[in-house]
């Protein structure tokens, strides 16, 4: 179609109808999804969860049933007991109750300390102008490539000289140092996405750096804090190397991972204790991830794709 204005002929573009848009949307949906992709996703989900489900079933089966048949036979011969968990948590069995508390004492400060320090450092890198800021940020981010194993002996020597060896402080400080580069990177990039006009408006209202940080930026940092908190929590909770190196294997400070390693070495055939202990160690990380998963993808993408 065309419309004439004087001697000129102007084309008239027609607006696509709703039916055409629906048809285009349907074609796009068919391209993005297919029965084969759905089947592959279901298959991967089954392969991923089957061992965990088997571990859960084994942890509730009596020792005689575990020694006699595989966990998949519980359907034909169902038999469940809570004695495995009682024995694993008691001091006469695995004694995991004390180590579970130690893991919580280790993990919570080891997550909160780097978050507090990294949020302040990220604010300085993002919103405070100072000489050498970009170079210093690159140096901090480059610390992620330093292997943890390289730092174990020098740090242990410093802790021994300071009289901190065998205490929770060694694990807290070590995990805080190891987690700071990633935390600063994620939080810095997330802060850079916050509109500058918002910060400038707060400054015009007389707000200083402290007020801007706590009243303007902190409420907006929840996704980024949750994303790093999940990473740090899972790493610290499942860590064995750092805790065993700096704190030793004493029951006063050793985490749950050390107890599980000792349990698998001293009672290698006690599958009922090992399965119960392994599932006890999995419960808290799963709960943490499920409670924060709605922030996880948003915070990770916002903090990891823009540098």
PDB file of C-alpha atoms in Angstrom:
ATOM      1  CA  UNK A   1       0.000   0.000   0.000  1.00  0.00           C
ATOM      2  CA  UNK A   2       1.106   3.595  -0.532  1.00  0.00           C
ATOM      3  CA  UNK A   3      -0.134   7.091   0.171  1.00  0.00           C
ATOM      4  CA  UNK A   4       0.372  10.147  -2.048  1.00  0.00           C
ATOM      5  CA  UNK A   5       1.378  13.508  -0.632  1.00  0.00           C
ATOM      6  CA  UNK A   6       1.485  15.984  -3.527  1.00  0.00           C
ATOM      7  CA  UNK A   7       3.709  14.407  -6.123  1.00  0.00           C
ATOM      8  CA  UNK A   8       5.500  12.122  -3.682  1.00  0.00           C
ATOM      9  CA  UNK A   9       4.482   8.552  -3.063  1.00  0.00           C
ATOM     10  CA  UNK A  10       5.055   7.376   0.532  1.00  0.00           C
ATOM     11  CA  UNK A  11       4.954   3.697   1.514  1.00  0.00           C
ATOM     12  CA  UNK A  12       2.574   2.738   4.288  1.00  0.00           C
ATOM     13  CA  UNK A  13       3.749  -0.079   6.534  1.00  0.00           C
ATOM     14  CA  UNK A  14       1.051  -2.312   7.902  1.00  0.00           C
ATOM     15  CA  UNK A  15       1.055  -3.286  11.570  1.00  0.00           C
ATOM     16  CA  UNK A  16       1.390  -7.072  12.065  1.00  0.00           C
ATOM     17  CA  UNK A  17      -1.779  -8.658  13.332  1.00  0.00           C
ATOM     18  CA  UNK A  18      -2.089 -10.504  16.631  1.00  0.00           C
ATOM     19  CA  UNK A  19      -2.482 -13.781  14.783  1.00  0.00           C
ATOM     20  CA  UNK A  20       0.800 -13.207  12.940  1.00  0.00           C
ATOM     21  CA  UNK A  21       2.586 -12.446  16.204  1.00  0.00           C
ATOM     22  CA  UNK A  22       1.145 -15.563  17.805  1.00  0.00           C
ATOM     23  CA  UNK A  23       2.259 -17.657  14.853  1.00  0.00           C
ATOM     24  CA  UNK A  24       5.783 -16.212  15.038  1.00  0.00           C
ATOM     25  CA  UNK A  25       5.888 -16.850  18.781  1.00  0.00           C
ATOM     26  CA  UNK A  26       4.769 -20.424  18.265  1.00  0.00           C
ATOM     27  CA  UNK A  27       7.488 -21.049  15.684  1.00  0.00           C
ATOM     28  CA  UNK A  28      10.121 -19.589  18.006  1.00  0.00           C
ATOM     29  CA  UNK A  29       8.904 -21.735  20.896  1.00  0.00           C
ATOM     30  CA  UNK A  30       9.120 -24.851  18.748  1.00  0.00           C
ATOM     31  CA  UNK A  31      12.698 -23.978  17.808  1.00  0.00           C
ATOM     32  CA  UNK A  32      13.736 -23.421  21.413  1.00  0.00           C
ATOM     33  CA  UNK A  33      12.002 -26.507  22.815  1.00  0.00           C
ATOM     34  CA  UNK A  34      11.713 -29.988  21.440  1.00  0.00           C
ATOM     35  CA  UNK A  35      10.773 -33.422  22.786  1.00  0.00           C
ATOM     36  CA  UNK A  36      14.380 -34.579  22.458  1.00  0.00           C
ATOM     37  CA  UNK A  37      15.656 -31.657  24.536  1.00  0.00           C
ATOM     38  CA  UNK A  38      13.041 -32.351  27.203  1.00  0.00           C
ATOM     39  CA  UNK A  39      13.956 -36.044  27.205  1.00  0.00           C
ATOM     40  CA  UNK A  40      17.661 -35.221  27.567  1.00  0.00           C
ATOM     41  CA  UNK A  41      16.916 -32.847  30.464  1.00  0.00           C
ATOM     42  CA  UNK A  42      14.842 -35.481  32.263  1.00  0.00           C
ATOM     43  CA  UNK A  43      17.544 -38.103  31.694  1.00  0.00           C
ATOM     44  CA  UNK A  44      20.273 -35.839  33.060  1.00  0.00           C
ATOM     45  CA  UNK A  45      18.136 -34.958  36.070  1.00  0.00           C
ATOM     46  CA  UNK A  46      17.557 -38.665  36.774  1.00  0.00           C
ATOM     47  CA  UNK A  47      21.249 -39.536  36.467  1.00  0.00           C
ATOM     48  CA  UNK A  48      22.133 -36.601  38.728  1.00  0.00           C
ATOM     49  CA  UNK A  49      19.640 -37.364  41.493  1.00  0.00           C
ATOM     50  CA  UNK A  50      19.715 -41.184  41.470  1.00  0.00           C
ATOM     51  CA  UNK A  51      22.946 -41.495  43.529  1.00  0.00           C
ATOM     52  CA  UNK A  52      21.652 -38.963  46.064  1.00  0.00           C
ATOM     53  CA  UNK A  53      18.365 -40.821  46.374  1.00  0.00           C
ATOM     54  CA  UNK A  54      20.263 -44.085  46.795  1.00  0.00           C
ATOM     55  CA  UNK A  55      22.360 -42.509  49.540  1.00  0.00           C
ATOM     56  CA  UNK A  56      19.207 -41.321  51.299  1.00  0.00           C
ATOM     57  CA  UNK A  57      17.600 -44.762  51.148  1.00  0.00           C
ATOM     58  CA  UNK A  58      20.788 -46.478  52.326  1.00  0.00           C
ATOM     59  CA  UNK A  59      21.078 -44.160  55.308  1.00  0.00           C
ATOM     60  CA  UNK A  60      17.705 -45.424  56.609  1.00  0.00           C
ATOM     61  CA  UNK A  61      18.239 -49.152  55.932  1.00  0.00           C
ATOM     62  CA  UNK A  62      19.438 -51.558  58.653  1.00  0.00           C
ATOM     63  CA  UNK A  63      22.997 -52.833  58.453  1.00  0.00           C
ATOM     64  CA  UNK A  64      21.892 -56.370  57.637  1.00  0.00           C
ATOM     65  CA  UNK A  65      19.807 -55.165  54.699  1.00  0.00           C
ATOM     66  CA  UNK A  66      22.673 -53.017  53.378  1.00  0.00           C
ATOM     67  CA  UNK A  67      25.101 -55.951  53.524  1.00  0.00           C
ATOM     68  CA  UNK A  68      22.608 -58.311  51.895  1.00  0.00           C
ATOM     69  CA  UNK A  69      21.334 -56.272  48.892  1.00  0.00           C
ATOM     70  CA  UNK A  70      21.520 -52.976  47.066  1.00  0.00           C
ATOM     71  CA  UNK A  71      19.463 -49.948  47.926  1.00  0.00           C
ATOM     72  CA  UNK A  72      17.115 -50.469  44.968  1.00  0.00           C
ATOM     73  CA  UNK A  73      15.716 -53.585  46.672  1.00  0.00           C
ATOM     74  CA  UNK A  74      13.999 -51.482  49.318  1.00  0.00           C
ATOM     75  CA  UNK A  75      10.867 -51.469  47.103  1.00  0.00           C
ATOM     76  CA  UNK A  76      10.489 -55.249  47.336  1.00  0.00           C
ATOM     77  CA  UNK A  77      11.749 -55.513  50.923  1.00  0.00           C
ATOM     78  CA  UNK A  78      11.115 -52.190  52.705  1.00  0.00           C
ATOM     79  CA  UNK A  79      12.859 -51.868  56.060  1.00  0.00           C
ATOM     80  CA  UNK A  80      13.845 -48.556  57.615  1.00  0.00           C
ATOM     81  CA  UNK A  81      15.451 -47.461  60.873  1.00  0.00           C
ATOM     82  CA  UNK A  82      16.738 -44.294  62.541  1.00  0.00           C
ATOM     83  CA  UNK A  83      19.501 -46.107  64.417  1.00  0.00           C
ATOM     84  CA  UNK A  84      22.034 -45.183  61.730  1.00  0.00           C
ATOM     85  CA  UNK A  85      21.593 -41.467  62.436  1.00  0.00           C
ATOM     86  CA  UNK A  86      21.546 -41.954  66.195  1.00  0.00           C
ATOM     87  CA  UNK A  87      24.763 -43.949  66.052  1.00  0.00           C
ATOM     88  CA  UNK A  88      26.449 -41.538  63.638  1.00  0.00           C
ATOM     89  CA  UNK A  89      25.639 -38.540  65.836  1.00  0.00           C
ATOM     90  CA  UNK A  90      26.494 -40.230  69.154  1.00  0.00           C
ATOM     91  CA  UNK A  91      29.967 -40.171  70.644  1.00  0.00           C
ATOM     92  CA  UNK A  92      30.083 -43.988  70.651  1.00  0.00           C
ATOM     93  CA  UNK A  93      29.559 -44.128  66.888  1.00  0.00           C
ATOM     94  CA  UNK A  94      30.742 -41.487  64.492  1.00  0.00           C
ATOM     95  CA  UNK A  95      30.460 -38.612  66.951  1.00  0.00           C
ATOM     96  CA  UNK A  96      29.324 -36.309  64.134  1.00  0.00           C
ATOM     97  CA  UNK A  97      27.216 -34.110  66.399  1.00  0.00           C
ATOM     98  CA  UNK A  98      30.225 -32.233  67.780  1.00  0.00           C
ATOM     99  CA  UNK A  99      31.846 -31.910  64.361  1.00  0.00           C
ATOM    100  CA  UNK A 100      28.559 -30.651  62.906  1.00  0.00           C
ATOM    101  CA  UNK A 101      28.589 -27.786  65.413  1.00  0.00           C
ATOM    102  CA  UNK A 102      32.254 -27.119  64.565  1.00  0.00           C
ATOM    103  CA  UNK A 103      31.373 -26.843  60.870  1.00  0.00           C
ATOM    104  CA  UNK A 104      28.665 -24.292  61.653  1.00  0.00           C
ATOM    105  CA  UNK A 105      31.059 -22.289  63.850  1.00  0.00           C
ATOM    106  CA  UNK A 106      33.646 -22.332  61.058  1.00  0.00           C
ATOM    107  CA  UNK A 107      31.352 -21.608  58.123  1.00  0.00           C
ATOM    108  CA  UNK A 108      29.247 -18.702  59.373  1.00  0.00           C
ATOM    109  CA  UNK A 109      32.150 -16.322  60.200  1.00  0.00           C
ATOM    110  CA  UNK A 110      34.082 -17.533  57.135  1.00  0.00           C
ATOM    111  CA  UNK A 111      31.164 -16.347  54.992  1.00  0.00           C
ATOM    112  CA  UNK A 112      30.352 -13.105  56.810  1.00  0.00           C
ATOM    113  CA  UNK A 113      33.938 -11.805  57.115  1.00  0.00           C
ATOM    114  CA  UNK A 114      34.753 -11.746  53.358  1.00  0.00           C
ATOM    115  CA  UNK A 115      31.299 -10.368  52.550  1.00  0.00           C
ATOM    116  CA  UNK A 116      31.797  -7.446  54.947  1.00  0.00           C
ATOM    117  CA  UNK A 117      35.327  -6.664  53.755  1.00  0.00           C
ATOM    118  CA  UNK A 118      34.598  -7.219  50.058  1.00  0.00           C
ATOM    119  CA  UNK A 119      31.514  -4.983  50.062  1.00  0.00           C
ATOM    120  CA  UNK A 120      33.558  -2.089  51.453  1.00  0.00           C
ATOM    121  CA  UNK A 121      36.401  -2.696  49.005  1.00  0.00           C
ATOM    122  CA  UNK A 122      33.981  -3.033  46.089  1.00  0.00           C
ATOM    123  CA  UNK A 123      32.364   0.294  46.978  1.00  0.00           C
ATOM    124  CA  UNK A 124      35.770   1.966  47.025  1.00  0.00           C
ATOM    125  CA  UNK A 125      36.691   0.518  43.626  1.00  0.00           C
ATOM    126  CA  UNK A 126      33.324   1.401  42.107  1.00  0.00           C
ATOM    127  CA  UNK A 127      32.503   4.863  43.459  1.00  0.00           C
ATOM    128  CA  UNK A 128      35.615   6.465  44.965  1.00  0.00           C
ATOM    129  CA  UNK A 129      38.156   8.034  42.624  1.00  0.00           C
ATOM    130  CA  UNK A 130      41.790   7.477  43.618  1.00  0.00           C
ATOM    131  CA  UNK A 131      45.058   7.088  41.785  1.00  0.00           C
ATOM    132  CA  UNK A 132      45.819   3.580  40.518  1.00  0.00           C
ATOM    133  CA  UNK A 133      42.289   2.316  41.159  1.00  0.00           C
ATOM    134  CA  UNK A 134      41.978   0.250  37.981  1.00  0.00           C
ATOM    135  CA  UNK A 135      45.431  -1.284  38.328  1.00  0.00           C
ATOM    136  CA  UNK A 136      44.814  -2.224  41.939  1.00  0.00           C
ATOM    137  CA  UNK A 137      41.472  -3.799  41.021  1.00  0.00           C
ATOM    138  CA  UNK A 138      43.131  -5.910  38.333  1.00  0.00           C
ATOM    139  CA  UNK A 139      45.776  -7.035  40.834  1.00  0.00           C
ATOM    140  CA  UNK A 140      43.118  -8.030  43.354  1.00  0.00           C
ATOM    141  CA  UNK A 141      41.175  -9.965  40.742  1.00  0.00           C
ATOM    142  CA  UNK A 142      44.370 -11.682  39.545  1.00  0.00           C
ATOM    143  CA  UNK A 143      44.822 -13.195  43.013  1.00  0.00           C
ATOM    144  CA  UNK A 144      42.181 -15.754  42.052  1.00  0.00           C
ATOM    145  CA  UNK A 145      44.730 -17.624  39.949  1.00  0.00           C
ATOM    146  CA  UNK A 146      47.025 -18.238  42.939  1.00  0.00           C
ATOM    147  CA  UNK A 147      46.637 -21.911  43.987  1.00  0.00           C
ATOM    148  CA  UNK A 148      45.593 -22.444  47.588  1.00  0.00           C
ATOM    149  CA  UNK A 149      48.227 -25.145  48.027  1.00  0.00           C
ATOM    150  CA  UNK A 150      51.001 -22.585  47.474  1.00  0.00           C
ATOM    151  CA  UNK A 151      49.863 -20.551  50.483  1.00  0.00           C
ATOM    152  CA  UNK A 152      49.393 -23.363  53.018  1.00  0.00           C
ATOM    153  CA  UNK A 153      52.935 -23.637  54.404  1.00  0.00           C
ATOM    154  CA  UNK A 154      53.651 -19.854  54.561  1.00  0.00           C
ATOM    155  CA  UNK A 155      50.332 -19.197  56.274  1.00  0.00           C
ATOM    156  CA  UNK A 156      50.818 -22.075  58.694  1.00  0.00           C
ATOM    157  CA  UNK A 157      54.233 -20.689  59.651  1.00  0.00           C
ATOM    158  CA  UNK A 158      52.690 -17.274  60.340  1.00  0.00           C
ATOM    159  CA  UNK A 159      49.916 -18.806  62.434  1.00  0.00           C
ATOM    160  CA  UNK A 160      52.383 -20.826  64.502  1.00  0.00           C
ATOM    161  CA  UNK A 161      54.507 -17.750  65.188  1.00  0.00           C
ATOM    162  CA  UNK A 162      51.408 -15.773  66.165  1.00  0.00           C
ATOM    163  CA  UNK A 163      50.193 -18.538  68.454  1.00  0.00           C
ATOM    164  CA  UNK A 164      46.968 -19.099  66.504  1.00  0.00           C
ATOM    165  CA  UNK A 165      47.642 -22.636  65.269  1.00  0.00           C
ATOM    166  CA  UNK A 166      44.893 -25.103  66.096  1.00  0.00           C
ATOM    167  CA  UNK A 167      42.177 -22.455  66.595  1.00  0.00           C
ATOM    168  CA  UNK A 168      39.144 -21.343  64.623  1.00  0.00           C
ATOM    169  CA  UNK A 169      40.880 -18.055  63.802  1.00  0.00           C
ATOM    170  CA  UNK A 170      43.245 -19.758  61.372  1.00  0.00           C
ATOM    171  CA  UNK A 171      40.374 -21.191  59.336  1.00  0.00           C
ATOM    172  CA  UNK A 172      38.326 -17.977  59.433  1.00  0.00           C
ATOM    173  CA  UNK A 173      41.222 -15.821  58.264  1.00  0.00           C
ATOM    174  CA  UNK A 174      42.334 -18.288  55.599  1.00  0.00           C
ATOM    175  CA  UNK A 175      38.912 -18.708  54.031  1.00  0.00           C
ATOM    176  CA  UNK A 176      38.351 -14.949  54.187  1.00  0.00           C
ATOM    177  CA  UNK A 177      41.600 -14.313  52.314  1.00  0.00           C
ATOM    178  CA  UNK A 178      40.897 -16.995  49.722  1.00  0.00           C
ATOM    179  CA  UNK A 179      37.360 -15.734  49.081  1.00  0.00           C
ATOM    180  CA  UNK A 180      38.029 -11.991  48.946  1.00  0.00           C
ATOM    181  CA  UNK A 181      39.159 -11.704  45.275  1.00  0.00           C
ATOM    182  CA  UNK A 182      36.016 -13.340  43.905  1.00  0.00           C
ATOM    183  CA  UNK A 183      33.785 -11.434  46.325  1.00  0.00           C
ATOM    184  CA  UNK A 184      35.294  -8.073  45.390  1.00  0.00           C
ATOM    185  CA  UNK A 185      34.965  -8.849  41.684  1.00  0.00           C
ATOM    186  CA  UNK A 186      31.292  -9.858  41.901  1.00  0.00           C
ATOM    187  CA  UNK A 187      30.225  -7.021  44.186  1.00  0.00           C
ATOM    188  CA  UNK A 188      32.213  -4.413  42.260  1.00  0.00           C
ATOM    189  CA  UNK A 189      30.629  -5.341  38.945  1.00  0.00           C
ATOM    190  CA  UNK A 190      27.169  -5.418  40.508  1.00  0.00           C
ATOM    191  CA  UNK A 191      27.681  -1.953  42.007  1.00  0.00           C
ATOM    192  CA  UNK A 192      28.817  -0.573  38.664  1.00  0.00           C
ATOM    193  CA  UNK A 193      25.430  -1.484  37.193  1.00  0.00           C
ATOM    194  CA  UNK A 194      23.615   0.714  39.702  1.00  0.00           C
ATOM    195  CA  UNK A 195      22.688   4.001  37.955  1.00  0.00           C
ATOM    196  CA  UNK A 196      25.086   6.805  38.759  1.00  0.00           C
ATOM    197  CA  UNK A 197      22.157   9.205  39.005  1.00  0.00           C
ATOM    198  CA  UNK A 198      20.976   7.389  42.120  1.00  0.00           C
ATOM    199  CA  UNK A 199      24.293   7.928  43.883  1.00  0.00           C
ATOM    200  CA  UNK A 200      24.568  11.511  42.664  1.00  0.00           C
ATOM    201  CA  UNK A 201      21.079  12.272  43.970  1.00  0.00           C
ATOM    202  CA  UNK A 202      22.055  10.952  47.387  1.00  0.00           C
ATOM    203  CA  UNK A 203      25.163  13.139  47.366  1.00  0.00           C
ATOM    204  CA  UNK A 204      23.128  16.207  46.459  1.00  0.00           C
ATOM    205  CA  UNK A 205      20.905  15.483  49.458  1.00  0.00           C
ATOM    206  CA  UNK A 206      23.990  15.654  51.679  1.00  0.00           C
ATOM    207  CA  UNK A 207      24.674  11.928  52.096  1.00  0.00           C
ATOM    208  CA  UNK A 208      28.267  10.867  52.662  1.00  0.00           C
ATOM    209  CA  UNK A 209      29.974   7.630  51.683  1.00  0.00           C
ATOM    210  CA  UNK A 210      28.730   5.787  54.778  1.00  0.00           C
ATOM    211  CA  UNK A 211      25.099   6.762  54.217  1.00  0.00           C
ATOM    212  CA  UNK A 212      25.275   6.019  50.499  1.00  0.00           C
ATOM    213  CA  UNK A 213      26.776   2.616  51.158  1.00  0.00           C
ATOM    214  CA  UNK A 214      24.367   1.461  53.861  1.00  0.00           C
ATOM    215  CA  UNK A 215      21.137   3.238  52.871  1.00  0.00           C
ATOM    216  CA  UNK A 216      21.336   3.333  49.067  1.00  0.00           C
ATOM    217  CA  UNK A 217      23.544   0.498  47.843  1.00  0.00           C
ATOM    218  CA  UNK A 218      23.218  -2.231  50.459  1.00  0.00           C
ATOM    219  CA  UNK A 219      19.470  -2.812  49.884  1.00  0.00           C
ATOM    220  CA  UNK A 220      20.229  -3.294  46.182  1.00  0.00           C
ATOM    221  CA  UNK A 221      23.113  -5.743  46.736  1.00  0.00           C
ATOM    222  CA  UNK A 222      21.013  -8.659  47.993  1.00  0.00           C
ATOM    223  CA  UNK A 223      21.317 -10.779  44.788  1.00  0.00           C
ATOM    224  CA  UNK A 224      25.090 -10.326  44.584  1.00  0.00           C
ATOM    225  CA  UNK A 225      25.567 -11.016  48.292  1.00  0.00           C
ATOM    226  CA  UNK A 226      23.417 -14.135  48.023  1.00  0.00           C
ATOM    227  CA  UNK A 227      25.336 -15.390  44.974  1.00  0.00           C
ATOM    228  CA  UNK A 228      28.708 -15.069  46.655  1.00  0.00           C
ATOM    229  CA  UNK A 229      27.296 -16.322  49.978  1.00  0.00           C
ATOM    230  CA  UNK A 230      26.212 -19.574  48.327  1.00  0.00           C
ATOM    231  CA  UNK A 231      29.623 -20.070  46.711  1.00  0.00           C
ATOM    232  CA  UNK A 232      31.496 -19.324  49.909  1.00  0.00           C
ATOM    233  CA  UNK A 233      29.197 -21.391  52.113  1.00  0.00           C
ATOM    234  CA  UNK A 234      29.440 -24.483  49.922  1.00  0.00           C
ATOM    235  CA  UNK A 235      33.198 -24.156  49.631  1.00  0.00           C
ATOM    236  CA  UNK A 236      33.836 -23.692  53.351  1.00  0.00           C
ATOM    237  CA  UNK A 237      31.319 -26.308  54.469  1.00  0.00           C
ATOM    238  CA  UNK A 238      32.770 -28.969  52.141  1.00  0.00           C
ATOM    239  CA  UNK A 239      36.402 -27.982  52.727  1.00  0.00           C
ATOM    240  CA  UNK A 240      38.817 -30.545  54.105  1.00  0.00           C
ATOM    241  CA  UNK A 241      42.278 -29.334  53.091  1.00  0.00           C
ATOM    242  CA  UNK A 242      42.277 -25.906  54.756  1.00  0.00           C
ATOM    243  CA  UNK A 243      40.634 -27.084  57.983  1.00  0.00           C
ATOM    244  CA  UNK A 244      42.868 -30.127  58.318  1.00  0.00           C
ATOM    245  CA  UNK A 245      46.036 -28.105  57.633  1.00  0.00           C
ATOM    246  CA  UNK A 246      45.421 -25.154  59.940  1.00  0.00           C
ATOM    247  CA  UNK A 247      43.235 -26.629  62.679  1.00  0.00           C
ATOM    248  CA  UNK A 248      44.304 -30.268  62.748  1.00  0.00           C
ATOM    249  CA  UNK A 249      42.020 -33.202  63.454  1.00  0.00           C
ATOM    250  CA  UNK A 250      41.221 -32.501  67.098  1.00  0.00           C
ATOM    251  CA  UNK A 251      37.502 -32.736  67.985  1.00  0.00           C
ATOM    252  CA  UNK A 252      37.565 -29.203  69.430  1.00  0.00           C
ATOM    253  CA  UNK A 253      37.997 -27.447  66.070  1.00  0.00           C
ATOM    254  CA  UNK A 254      37.784 -30.096  63.322  1.00  0.00           C
ATOM    255  CA  UNK A 255      34.809 -29.743  60.921  1.00  0.00           C
ATOM    256  CA  UNK A 256      32.414 -32.406  59.724  1.00  0.00           C
ATOM    257  CA  UNK A 257      34.509 -33.236  56.655  1.00  0.00           C
ATOM    258  CA  UNK A 258      37.424 -34.319  58.851  1.00  0.00           C
ATOM    259  CA  UNK A 259      35.120 -36.570  60.877  1.00  0.00           C
ATOM    260  CA  UNK A 260      33.740 -38.156  57.701  1.00  0.00           C
ATOM    261  CA  UNK A 261      37.257 -38.790  56.412  1.00  0.00           C
ATOM    262  CA  UNK A 262      38.199 -40.435  59.691  1.00  0.00           C
ATOM    263  CA  UNK A 263      34.966 -42.413  59.708  1.00  0.00           C
ATOM    264  CA  UNK A 264      35.587 -43.781  56.230  1.00  0.00           C
ATOM    265  CA  UNK A 265      39.099 -44.797  57.256  1.00  0.00           C
ATOM    266  CA  UNK A 266      38.326 -46.439  60.599  1.00  0.00           C
ATOM    267  CA  UNK A 267      34.969 -47.990  59.696  1.00  0.00           C
ATOM    268  CA  UNK A 268      35.228 -48.565  55.980  1.00  0.00           C
ATOM    269  CA  UNK A 269      32.632 -51.364  55.989  1.00  0.00           C
ATOM    270  CA  UNK A 270      30.098 -49.552  58.193  1.00  0.00           C
ATOM    271  CA  UNK A 271      28.068 -48.325  55.238  1.00  0.00           C
ATOM    272  CA  UNK A 272      25.120 -47.450  57.440  1.00  0.00           C
ATOM    273  CA  UNK A 273      27.257 -44.902  59.333  1.00  0.00           C
ATOM    274  CA  UNK A 274      28.966 -43.551  56.239  1.00  0.00           C
ATOM    275  CA  UNK A 275      25.702 -43.028  54.354  1.00  0.00           C
ATOM    276  CA  UNK A 276      24.034 -41.379  57.344  1.00  0.00           C
ATOM    277  CA  UNK A 277      27.046 -39.147  57.958  1.00  0.00           C
ATOM    278  CA  UNK A 278      27.292 -38.161  54.293  1.00  0.00           C
ATOM    279  CA  UNK A 279      23.626 -37.218  54.172  1.00  0.00           C
ATOM    280  CA  UNK A 280      23.945 -35.209  57.400  1.00  0.00           C
ATOM    281  CA  UNK A 281      26.716 -33.186  55.775  1.00  0.00           C
ATOM    282  CA  UNK A 282      24.525 -32.540  52.713  1.00  0.00           C
ATOM    283  CA  UNK A 283      21.413 -31.262  54.479  1.00  0.00           C
ATOM    284  CA  UNK A 284      22.597 -27.762  55.423  1.00  0.00           C
ATOM    285  CA  UNK A 285      24.147 -26.867  52.014  1.00  0.00           C
ATOM    286  CA  UNK A 286      20.984 -27.998  50.232  1.00  0.00           C
ATOM    287  CA  UNK A 287      18.796 -25.896  52.519  1.00  0.00           C
ATOM    288  CA  UNK A 288      21.033 -22.852  52.044  1.00  0.00           C
ATOM    289  CA  UNK A 289      20.968 -23.181  48.268  1.00  0.00           C
ATOM    290  CA  UNK A 290      17.197 -23.675  48.100  1.00  0.00           C
ATOM    291  CA  UNK A 291      16.557 -20.677  50.334  1.00  0.00           C
ATOM    292  CA  UNK A 292      18.790 -18.353  48.273  1.00  0.00           C
ATOM    293  CA  UNK A 293      18.385 -19.776  44.771  1.00  0.00           C
ATOM    294  CA  UNK A 294      16.024 -17.011  43.627  1.00  0.00           C
ATOM    295  CA  UNK A 295      18.872 -14.529  44.043  1.00  0.00           C
ATOM    296  CA  UNK A 296      21.593 -16.821  42.740  1.00  0.00           C
ATOM    297  CA  UNK A 297      21.274 -16.526  38.952  1.00  0.00           C
ATOM    298  CA  UNK A 298      20.489 -12.811  39.018  1.00  0.00           C
ATOM    299  CA  UNK A 299      23.426 -11.970  41.254  1.00  0.00           C
ATOM    300  CA  UNK A 300      25.846 -14.230  39.405  1.00  0.00           C
ATOM    301  CA  UNK A 301      24.999 -12.866  35.964  1.00  0.00           C
ATOM    302  CA  UNK A 302      24.995  -9.259  37.098  1.00  0.00           C
ATOM    303  CA  UNK A 303      28.350  -9.619  38.831  1.00  0.00           C
ATOM    304  CA  UNK A 304      30.083 -11.875  36.360  1.00  0.00           C
ATOM    305  CA  UNK A 305      29.248 -10.599  32.892  1.00  0.00           C
ATOM    306  CA  UNK A 306      30.233  -6.960  33.236  1.00  0.00           C
ATOM    307  CA  UNK A 307      33.805  -6.017  34.063  1.00  0.00           C
TER     308      UNK A 307
END
